Amino acid sequence: MKVSPLWSILARQFSSKTNNQQLQTIIHQIRFASQHIKPIPNEERQLCYTIPNGNFTFEQRQFYEDNGFIIIRKLISPSTLERFRQRFDDVCAEKIQIPGLTIMKDIAHAKSTSTVEEKTISRIQDFTLDDEFFQYCCLPELIQCVENFTGPNIMSMHTMMINKPPDAGKKTSRHPLHQDLFFFPFRPANRIVCAWTAMEHTYRENGCLVVLPGTHKGKIEQHVYPNWKGGVNKLFYGIENFDPNREKQYVEMWEGDTIFFHPLLIHGSGTNRTSGFRKIITSHFADSSCYYIECEDFQKAMENEYLEIFRKRTGRQDATIQDLWKHRSRLVQGKRINL
């Protein structure tokens, strides 16, 4: 029998009779396993936006490849979401203080009241340091899906729970159409994904998610603050000179439904025209082997705005944009490599 170089190397490392028996066992196991490895079909090899790990079907991967998003219905149970809803209520009632948490008010409410309560808070973000909220990022049913985009080494990079209260009459509860990658100084884009879970029924009247299918195949567009009559919330950048006639899809979702979408996908949300709230919880995940980059010139104003807020809050006047992202991110699974 002709001995391959691999077996020769292994044989030199196993000189005794006992070790040779172990070597033969290893060789047998490798040969047995190789007989049961299924080759990846050619059509799946051509898919670049997901990883062929077996968690998604070919049809699911192809849908994401074409559209830049995919919805998994009833992924998260109502009882699990109730934990996060109660945690949010505790934040609103000021029963707890979470380190590093950012509490954001809608601009219409911020000008009229200084109180912290459910109807004035538009969102909380950067909850990665809170072990209770962070459980969302670690849910096995969620991570099994996330692995299709990032691989096994997973970082949570940006976390939010969005409350979207009833609009105060100035349409400030809407979020302009944008691309998340505009805000992210790390790449590659195809190893980043957003998981966005509805905590209640979200539909057009209460400001559901709006997406433009297929736009994940484009480039980063220029983003600016929209010139809206009622004002715009801080860091709500939107795509400049966006054509309002472009085809949009309103994503109706029910409690527990989760949409996963690419960071280049153009998306936003409308005004909440109801008397209730529209709560969702979300995290952006990335392969921990992603790497930091220098942002383009047209992103510098946004980056400086982020840094100004971070330096003011932390007192770290020499903090860099990488310091900011390392502060707000946390390892979910596997090994922390670059991020």
Short mmCIF file of C-alpha atoms in Angstrom, two decimals:
data_model
loop_
_atom_site.label_atom_id
_atom_site.label_comp_id
_atom_site.label_asym_id
_atom_site.label_seq_id
_atom_site.Cartn_x
_atom_site.Cartn_y
_atom_site.Cartn_z
CA MET A 1 0.00 0.00 0.00
CA LYS A 2 1.36 3.40 -0.94
CA VAL A 3 1.72 5.61 2.16
CA SER A 4 0.78 9.27 1.77
CA PRO A 5 3.03 12.02 3.21
CA LEU A 6 0.43 12.72 5.91
CA TRP A 7 0.53 9.15 7.19
CA SER A 8 4.37 9.18 7.10
CA ILE A 9 4.46 12.28 9.27
CA LEU A 10 2.00 10.76 11.73
CA ALA A 11 3.90 7.46 11.80
CA ARG A 12 7.16 9.18 12.78
CA GLN A 13 5.36 10.69 15.78
CA PHE A 14 4.01 7.31 16.95
CA SER A 15 7.01 4.99 17.44
CA SER A 16 5.83 2.50 20.07
CA LYS A 17 3.48 -0.42 19.44
CA THR A 18 0.79 1.23 21.56
CA ASN A 19 1.13 4.51 19.73
CA ASN A 20 1.04 2.69 16.39
CA GLN A 21 -2.25 1.14 17.41
CA GLN A 22 -3.54 4.62 18.24
CA LEU A 23 -2.31 5.84 14.86
CA GLN A 24 -4.16 3.06 13.04
CA THR A 25 -7.31 3.96 14.96
CA ILE A 26 -6.96 7.63 13.96
CA ILE A 27 -6.36 6.68 10.31
CA HIS A 28 -9.41 4.44 10.35
CA GLN A 29 -11.56 7.22 11.82
CA ILE A 30 -10.33 9.75 9.24
CA ARG A 31 -11.04 7.35 6.38
CA PHE A 32 -14.47 6.51 7.77
CA ALA A 33 -15.34 10.20 8.21
CA SER A 34 -14.11 11.12 4.73
CA GLN A 35 -16.50 8.57 3.22
CA HIS A 36 -19.42 10.36 4.85
CA ILE A 37 -18.52 13.94 3.98
CA LYS A 38 -21.07 15.27 1.55
CA PRO A 39 -19.60 17.41 -1.24
CA ILE A 40 -21.01 20.92 -1.54
CA PRO A 41 -23.16 21.19 -4.68
CA ASN A 42 -21.83 23.57 -7.33
CA GLU A 43 -24.85 25.88 -7.02
CA GLU A 44 -24.18 26.31 -3.28
CA ARG A 45 -20.50 27.08 -3.89
CA GLN A 46 -21.59 30.14 -5.86
CA LEU A 47 -23.42 31.66 -2.85
CA CYS A 48 -21.18 34.29 -1.23
CA TYR A 49 -23.42 35.91 1.39
CA THR A 50 -23.88 32.87 3.65
CA ILE A 51 -21.78 29.95 4.88
CA PRO A 52 -22.65 26.34 3.92
CA ASN A 53 -22.81 24.92 7.45
CA GLY A 54 -26.07 23.03 7.08
CA ASN A 55 -28.21 25.24 9.32
CA PHE A 56 -30.00 26.89 6.39
CA THR A 57 -31.48 25.09 3.41
CA PHE A 58 -30.27 25.90 -0.08
CA GLU A 59 -33.56 27.70 -0.71
CA GLN A 60 -33.07 29.90 2.36
CA ARG A 61 -29.51 30.72 1.36
CA GLN A 62 -30.59 31.52 -2.19
CA PHE A 63 -33.35 33.84 -0.93
CA TYR A 64 -30.83 35.77 1.19
CA GLU A 65 -28.39 35.84 -1.72
CA ASP A 66 -31.03 37.46 -3.94
CA ASN A 67 -32.73 39.77 -1.44
CA GLY A 68 -30.25 40.55 1.35
CA PHE A 69 -32.62 39.47 4.11
CA ILE A 70 -34.54 36.46 5.38
CA ILE A 71 -37.33 36.14 7.96
CA ILE A 72 -37.53 33.20 10.37
CA ARG A 73 -41.04 33.08 11.80
CA LYS A 74 -41.65 32.49 15.54
CA LEU A 75 -37.94 32.03 16.23
CA ILE A 76 -38.05 33.49 19.76
CA SER A 77 -40.70 32.45 22.28
CA PRO A 78 -43.08 35.00 23.89
CA SER A 79 -41.89 34.00 27.38
CA THR A 80 -38.29 34.78 26.45
CA LEU A 81 -39.23 38.16 25.01
CA GLU A 82 -41.23 38.95 28.14
CA ARG A 83 -37.97 38.86 30.15
CA PHE A 84 -36.50 41.62 28.00
CA ARG A 85 -39.74 43.60 28.07
CA GLN A 86 -39.69 43.52 31.88
CA ARG A 87 -36.04 44.54 31.90
CA PHE A 88 -36.91 47.52 29.71
CA ASP A 89 -39.75 48.46 32.09
CA ASP A 90 -37.25 48.42 34.96
CA VAL A 91 -34.99 50.80 33.03
CA CYS A 92 -37.92 53.14 32.37
CA ALA A 93 -38.90 53.08 36.06
CA GLU A 94 -35.24 53.73 36.97
CA LYS A 95 -35.20 50.60 39.14
CA ILE A 96 -31.87 49.55 37.67
CA GLN A 97 -28.75 51.26 36.36
CA ILE A 98 -26.95 49.47 33.53
CA PRO A 99 -23.28 50.40 32.92
CA GLY A 100 -22.64 51.82 29.46
CA LEU A 101 -26.31 51.87 28.52
CA THR A 102 -27.44 54.69 26.23
CA ILE A 103 -31.01 55.89 26.73
CA MET A 104 -32.33 57.85 23.76
CA LYS A 105 -35.44 60.00 23.69
CA ASP A 106 -37.39 61.00 20.63
CA ILE A 107 -36.51 64.60 19.78
CA ALA A 108 -40.17 65.64 20.09
CA HIS A 109 -40.34 64.37 23.69
CA ALA A 110 -36.82 65.43 24.68
CA LYS A 111 -37.73 69.08 24.11
CA SER A 112 -40.89 68.88 26.20
CA THR A 113 -39.92 66.79 29.24
CA SER A 114 -36.87 65.68 31.20
CA THR A 115 -38.54 62.62 32.73
CA VAL A 116 -37.53 59.07 31.87
CA GLU A 117 -40.58 56.93 31.14
CA GLU A 118 -41.81 54.50 28.53
CA LYS A 119 -43.59 57.05 26.37
CA THR A 120 -40.52 59.31 26.12
CA ILE A 121 -37.83 56.69 25.42
CA SER A 122 -37.38 55.84 21.75
CA ARG A 123 -34.64 53.26 22.30
CA ILE A 124 -31.91 51.96 24.53
CA GLN A 125 -28.64 50.75 23.06
CA ASP A 126 -25.30 49.22 24.03
CA PHE A 127 -26.79 46.78 26.54
CA THR A 128 -23.98 44.25 26.10
CA LEU A 129 -22.68 44.85 29.64
CA ASP A 130 -26.03 43.81 31.12
CA ASP A 131 -26.11 40.04 31.51
CA GLU A 132 -29.92 39.90 31.38
CA PHE A 133 -30.33 41.83 28.12
CA PHE A 134 -27.24 40.13 26.68
CA GLN A 135 -29.03 36.78 26.90
CA TYR A 136 -30.83 37.81 23.72
CA CYS A 137 -27.51 37.72 21.87
CA CYS A 138 -26.76 34.25 23.23
CA LEU A 139 -30.08 32.50 22.56
CA PRO A 140 -29.21 29.12 20.95
CA GLU A 141 -32.03 29.39 18.41
CA LEU A 142 -30.72 32.82 17.38
CA ILE A 143 -27.05 31.82 17.24
CA GLN A 144 -27.83 28.77 15.12
CA CYS A 145 -29.08 31.20 12.48
CA VAL A 146 -26.32 33.79 12.99
CA GLU A 147 -23.64 31.16 12.32
CA ASN A 148 -24.88 30.99 8.73
CA PHE A 149 -23.51 34.50 8.20
CA THR A 150 -20.55 34.83 10.60
CA GLY A 151 -19.20 31.36 11.18
CA PRO A 152 -18.49 29.98 14.70
CA ASN A 153 -16.56 32.93 16.20
CA ILE A 154 -19.26 35.48 16.92
CA MET A 155 -19.11 39.01 18.30
CA SER A 156 -22.12 41.13 19.23
CA MET A 157 -21.11 44.57 17.95
CA HIS A 158 -24.15 46.80 18.40
CA THR A 159 -27.27 46.16 20.49
CA MET A 160 -30.57 48.00 20.75
CA MET A 161 -34.08 47.66 22.05
CA ILE A 162 -36.28 50.03 20.08
CA ASN A 163 -39.50 51.19 21.72
CA LYS A 164 -40.92 53.50 18.99
CA PRO A 165 -43.61 55.32 21.02
CA PRO A 166 -46.69 56.84 19.37
CA ASP A 167 -45.62 59.75 17.19
CA ALA A 168 -45.94 63.14 18.86
CA GLY A 169 -47.32 64.70 15.68
CA LYS A 170 -44.08 65.74 13.98
CA LYS A 171 -43.25 62.41 12.30
CA THR A 172 -40.02 62.17 14.28
CA SER A 173 -40.66 58.52 15.16
CA ARG A 174 -39.73 57.47 11.60
CA HIS A 175 -36.21 56.35 10.72
CA PRO A 176 -34.81 57.45 7.34
CA LEU A 177 -33.72 54.85 4.82
CA HIS A 178 -30.08 54.00 5.46
CA GLN A 179 -27.39 51.31 5.32
CA ASP A 180 -25.89 50.04 8.55
CA LEU A 181 -22.45 49.59 6.98
CA PHE A 182 -22.21 53.38 6.73
CA PHE A 183 -21.71 53.37 10.52
CA PHE A 184 -19.39 50.35 10.82
CA PRO A 185 -15.57 50.66 10.63
CA PHE A 186 -15.01 46.91 10.23
CA ARG A 187 -15.12 44.48 7.32
CA PRO A 188 -15.79 42.27 5.42
CA ALA A 189 -19.44 43.20 5.04
CA ASN A 190 -20.52 39.67 4.13
CA ARG A 191 -19.52 38.39 7.57
CA ILE A 192 -21.75 40.91 9.37
CA VAL A 193 -25.48 40.47 9.96
CA CYS A 194 -28.29 42.15 11.85
CA ALA A 195 -30.80 40.06 13.82
CA TRP A 196 -34.00 42.07 14.41
CA THR A 197 -36.76 40.44 16.50
CA ALA A 198 -40.32 41.73 16.77
CA MET A 199 -41.55 41.83 20.37
CA GLU A 200 -45.12 42.50 19.22
CA HIS A 201 -47.04 42.78 15.97
CA THR A 202 -45.24 45.25 13.69
CA TYR A 203 -47.08 46.53 10.64
CA ARG A 204 -47.23 49.60 8.43
CA GLU A 205 -49.40 51.71 10.75
CA ASN A 206 -47.05 51.37 13.74
CA GLY A 207 -43.88 51.85 11.73
CA CYS A 208 -42.71 48.42 10.68
CA LEU A 209 -39.38 47.77 8.99
CA VAL A 210 -39.09 48.82 5.34
CA VAL A 211 -36.51 47.15 3.08
CA LEU A 212 -35.35 47.49 -0.51
CA PRO A 213 -34.68 43.90 -1.65
CA GLY A 214 -31.41 43.33 -3.47
CA THR A 215 -29.73 46.59 -2.45
CA HIS A 216 -27.14 44.63 -0.43
CA LYS A 217 -25.35 44.09 -3.74
CA GLY A 218 -24.62 47.81 -4.10
CA LYS A 219 -22.13 50.18 -2.50
CA ILE A 220 -22.25 52.46 0.53
CA GLU A 221 -24.24 55.55 -0.36
CA GLN A 222 -23.65 59.07 0.95
CA HIS A 223 -25.67 59.67 4.13
CA VAL A 224 -26.78 63.00 5.60
CA TYR A 225 -29.28 64.28 8.12
CA PRO A 226 -32.69 64.54 6.39
CA ASN A 227 -34.16 68.02 6.11
CA TRP A 228 -37.38 67.16 7.91
CA LYS A 229 -39.75 69.89 9.07
CA GLY A 230 -40.32 68.33 12.50
CA GLY A 231 -36.62 67.72 13.09
CA VAL A 232 -34.62 64.50 13.13
CA ASN A 233 -33.23 62.39 15.96
CA LYS A 234 -29.51 62.39 16.66
CA LEU A 235 -27.49 60.02 14.46
CA PHE A 236 -30.53 59.27 12.29
CA TYR A 237 -28.57 59.66 9.06
CA GLY A 238 -30.35 58.82 5.82
CA ILE A 239 -29.30 58.27 2.21
CA GLU A 240 -28.80 61.55 0.37
CA ASN A 241 -30.94 62.24 -2.71
CA PHE A 242 -32.85 59.00 -2.30
CA ASP A 243 -35.40 58.31 -5.02
CA PRO A 244 -38.77 57.95 -3.23
CA ASN A 245 -40.18 56.02 -6.18
CA ARG A 246 -37.86 53.05 -5.71
CA GLU A 247 -39.64 49.81 -4.89
CA LYS A 248 -39.97 49.19 -1.15
CA GLN A 249 -41.22 46.24 0.87
CA TYR A 250 -43.05 46.73 4.18
CA VAL A 251 -42.11 43.84 6.47
CA GLU A 252 -45.04 42.80 8.63
CA MET A 253 -43.92 40.68 11.57
CA TRP A 254 -45.45 39.06 14.61
CA GLU A 255 -44.07 38.46 18.10
CA GLY A 256 -40.97 36.28 17.94
CA ASP A 257 -40.43 36.66 14.19
CA THR A 258 -36.81 37.53 13.41
CA ILE A 259 -35.38 39.08 10.27
CA PHE A 260 -31.69 38.73 9.43
CA PHE A 261 -30.31 41.28 6.99
CA HIS A 262 -27.06 42.34 5.33
CA PRO A 263 -25.38 45.61 6.46
CA LEU A 264 -25.60 47.08 2.95
CA LEU A 265 -29.34 46.46 2.65
CA ILE A 266 -31.21 49.78 2.44
CA HIS A 267 -33.86 49.85 5.16
CA GLY A 268 -35.70 52.16 7.53
CA SER A 269 -39.03 52.43 9.33
CA GLY A 270 -42.10 54.62 9.18
CA THR A 271 -44.01 56.78 11.63
CA ASN A 272 -45.90 55.11 14.46
CA ARG A 273 -49.42 56.34 13.78
CA THR A 274 -51.05 54.18 16.46
CA SER A 275 -51.63 54.78 20.18
CA GLY A 276 -49.40 51.84 21.15
CA PHE A 277 -45.70 51.06 21.04
CA ARG A 278 -43.68 49.05 18.52
CA LYS A 279 -41.01 47.20 20.44
CA ILE A 280 -38.21 45.19 18.87
CA ILE A 281 -34.85 43.90 20.13
CA THR A 282 -31.82 43.66 17.89
CA SER A 283 -28.10 42.99 17.65
CA HIS A 284 -25.53 43.25 14.91
CA PHE A 285 -23.22 40.26 14.86
CA ALA A 286 -19.84 39.86 13.16
CA ASP A 287 -17.22 37.20 12.65
CA SER A 288 -14.57 37.98 15.26
CA SER A 289 -11.89 37.70 12.56
CA CYS A 290 -13.33 40.80 10.87
CA TYR A 291 -10.88 43.70 10.93
CA TYR A 292 -11.04 47.45 11.48
CA ILE A 293 -10.62 49.87 8.59
CA GLU A 294 -10.27 53.59 8.07
CA CYS A 295 -13.61 55.13 7.14
CA GLU A 296 -14.05 57.06 3.92
CA ASP A 297 -13.99 60.87 4.00
CA PHE A 298 -17.77 61.11 3.61
CA GLN A 299 -18.18 59.10 6.83
CA LYS A 300 -15.89 61.28 8.95
CA ALA A 301 -18.61 63.66 10.19
CA MET A 302 -20.64 60.75 11.51
CA GLU A 303 -17.58 59.13 13.05
CA ASN A 304 -16.56 62.36 14.79
CA GLU A 305 -20.08 62.76 16.15
CA TYR A 306 -19.95 59.28 17.64
CA LEU A 307 -16.51 59.93 19.12
CA GLU A 308 -17.58 63.23 20.66
CA ILE A 309 -20.42 61.49 22.50
CA PHE A 310 -18.20 58.60 23.61
CA ARG A 311 -15.39 60.84 24.87
CA LYS A 312 -17.83 63.02 26.78
CA ARG A 313 -19.45 60.04 28.47
CA THR A 314 -16.24 58.21 29.35
CA GLY A 315 -13.86 61.11 29.92
CA ARG A 316 -11.40 59.45 27.53
CA GLN A 317 -10.43 62.40 25.37
CA ASP A 318 -7.86 60.36 23.42
CA ALA A 319 -10.30 57.53 22.62
CA THR A 320 -10.31 56.27 19.04
CA ILE A 321 -13.17 54.84 17.01
CA GLN A 322 -11.76 51.36 17.65
CA ASP A 323 -11.88 52.04 21.39
CA LEU A 324 -15.56 52.93 21.02
CA TRP A 325 -16.41 49.71 19.19
CA LYS A 326 -14.36 47.52 21.50
CA HIS A 327 -16.20 49.11 24.43
CA ARG A 328 -19.66 48.39 23.03
CA SER A 329 -18.96 44.87 21.69
CA ARG A 330 -18.81 41.49 23.44
CA LEU A 331 -17.88 37.94 22.54
CA VAL A 332 -20.89 35.66 22.15
CA GLN A 333 -19.30 32.39 21.06
CA GLY A 334 -15.94 30.97 20.05
CA LYS A 335 -12.68 32.93 20.05
CA ARG A 336 -12.15 36.69 19.96
CA ILE A 337 -9.66 37.18 17.14
CA ASN A 338 -9.52 40.78 15.84
CA LEU A 339 -12.55 42.80 16.90
#
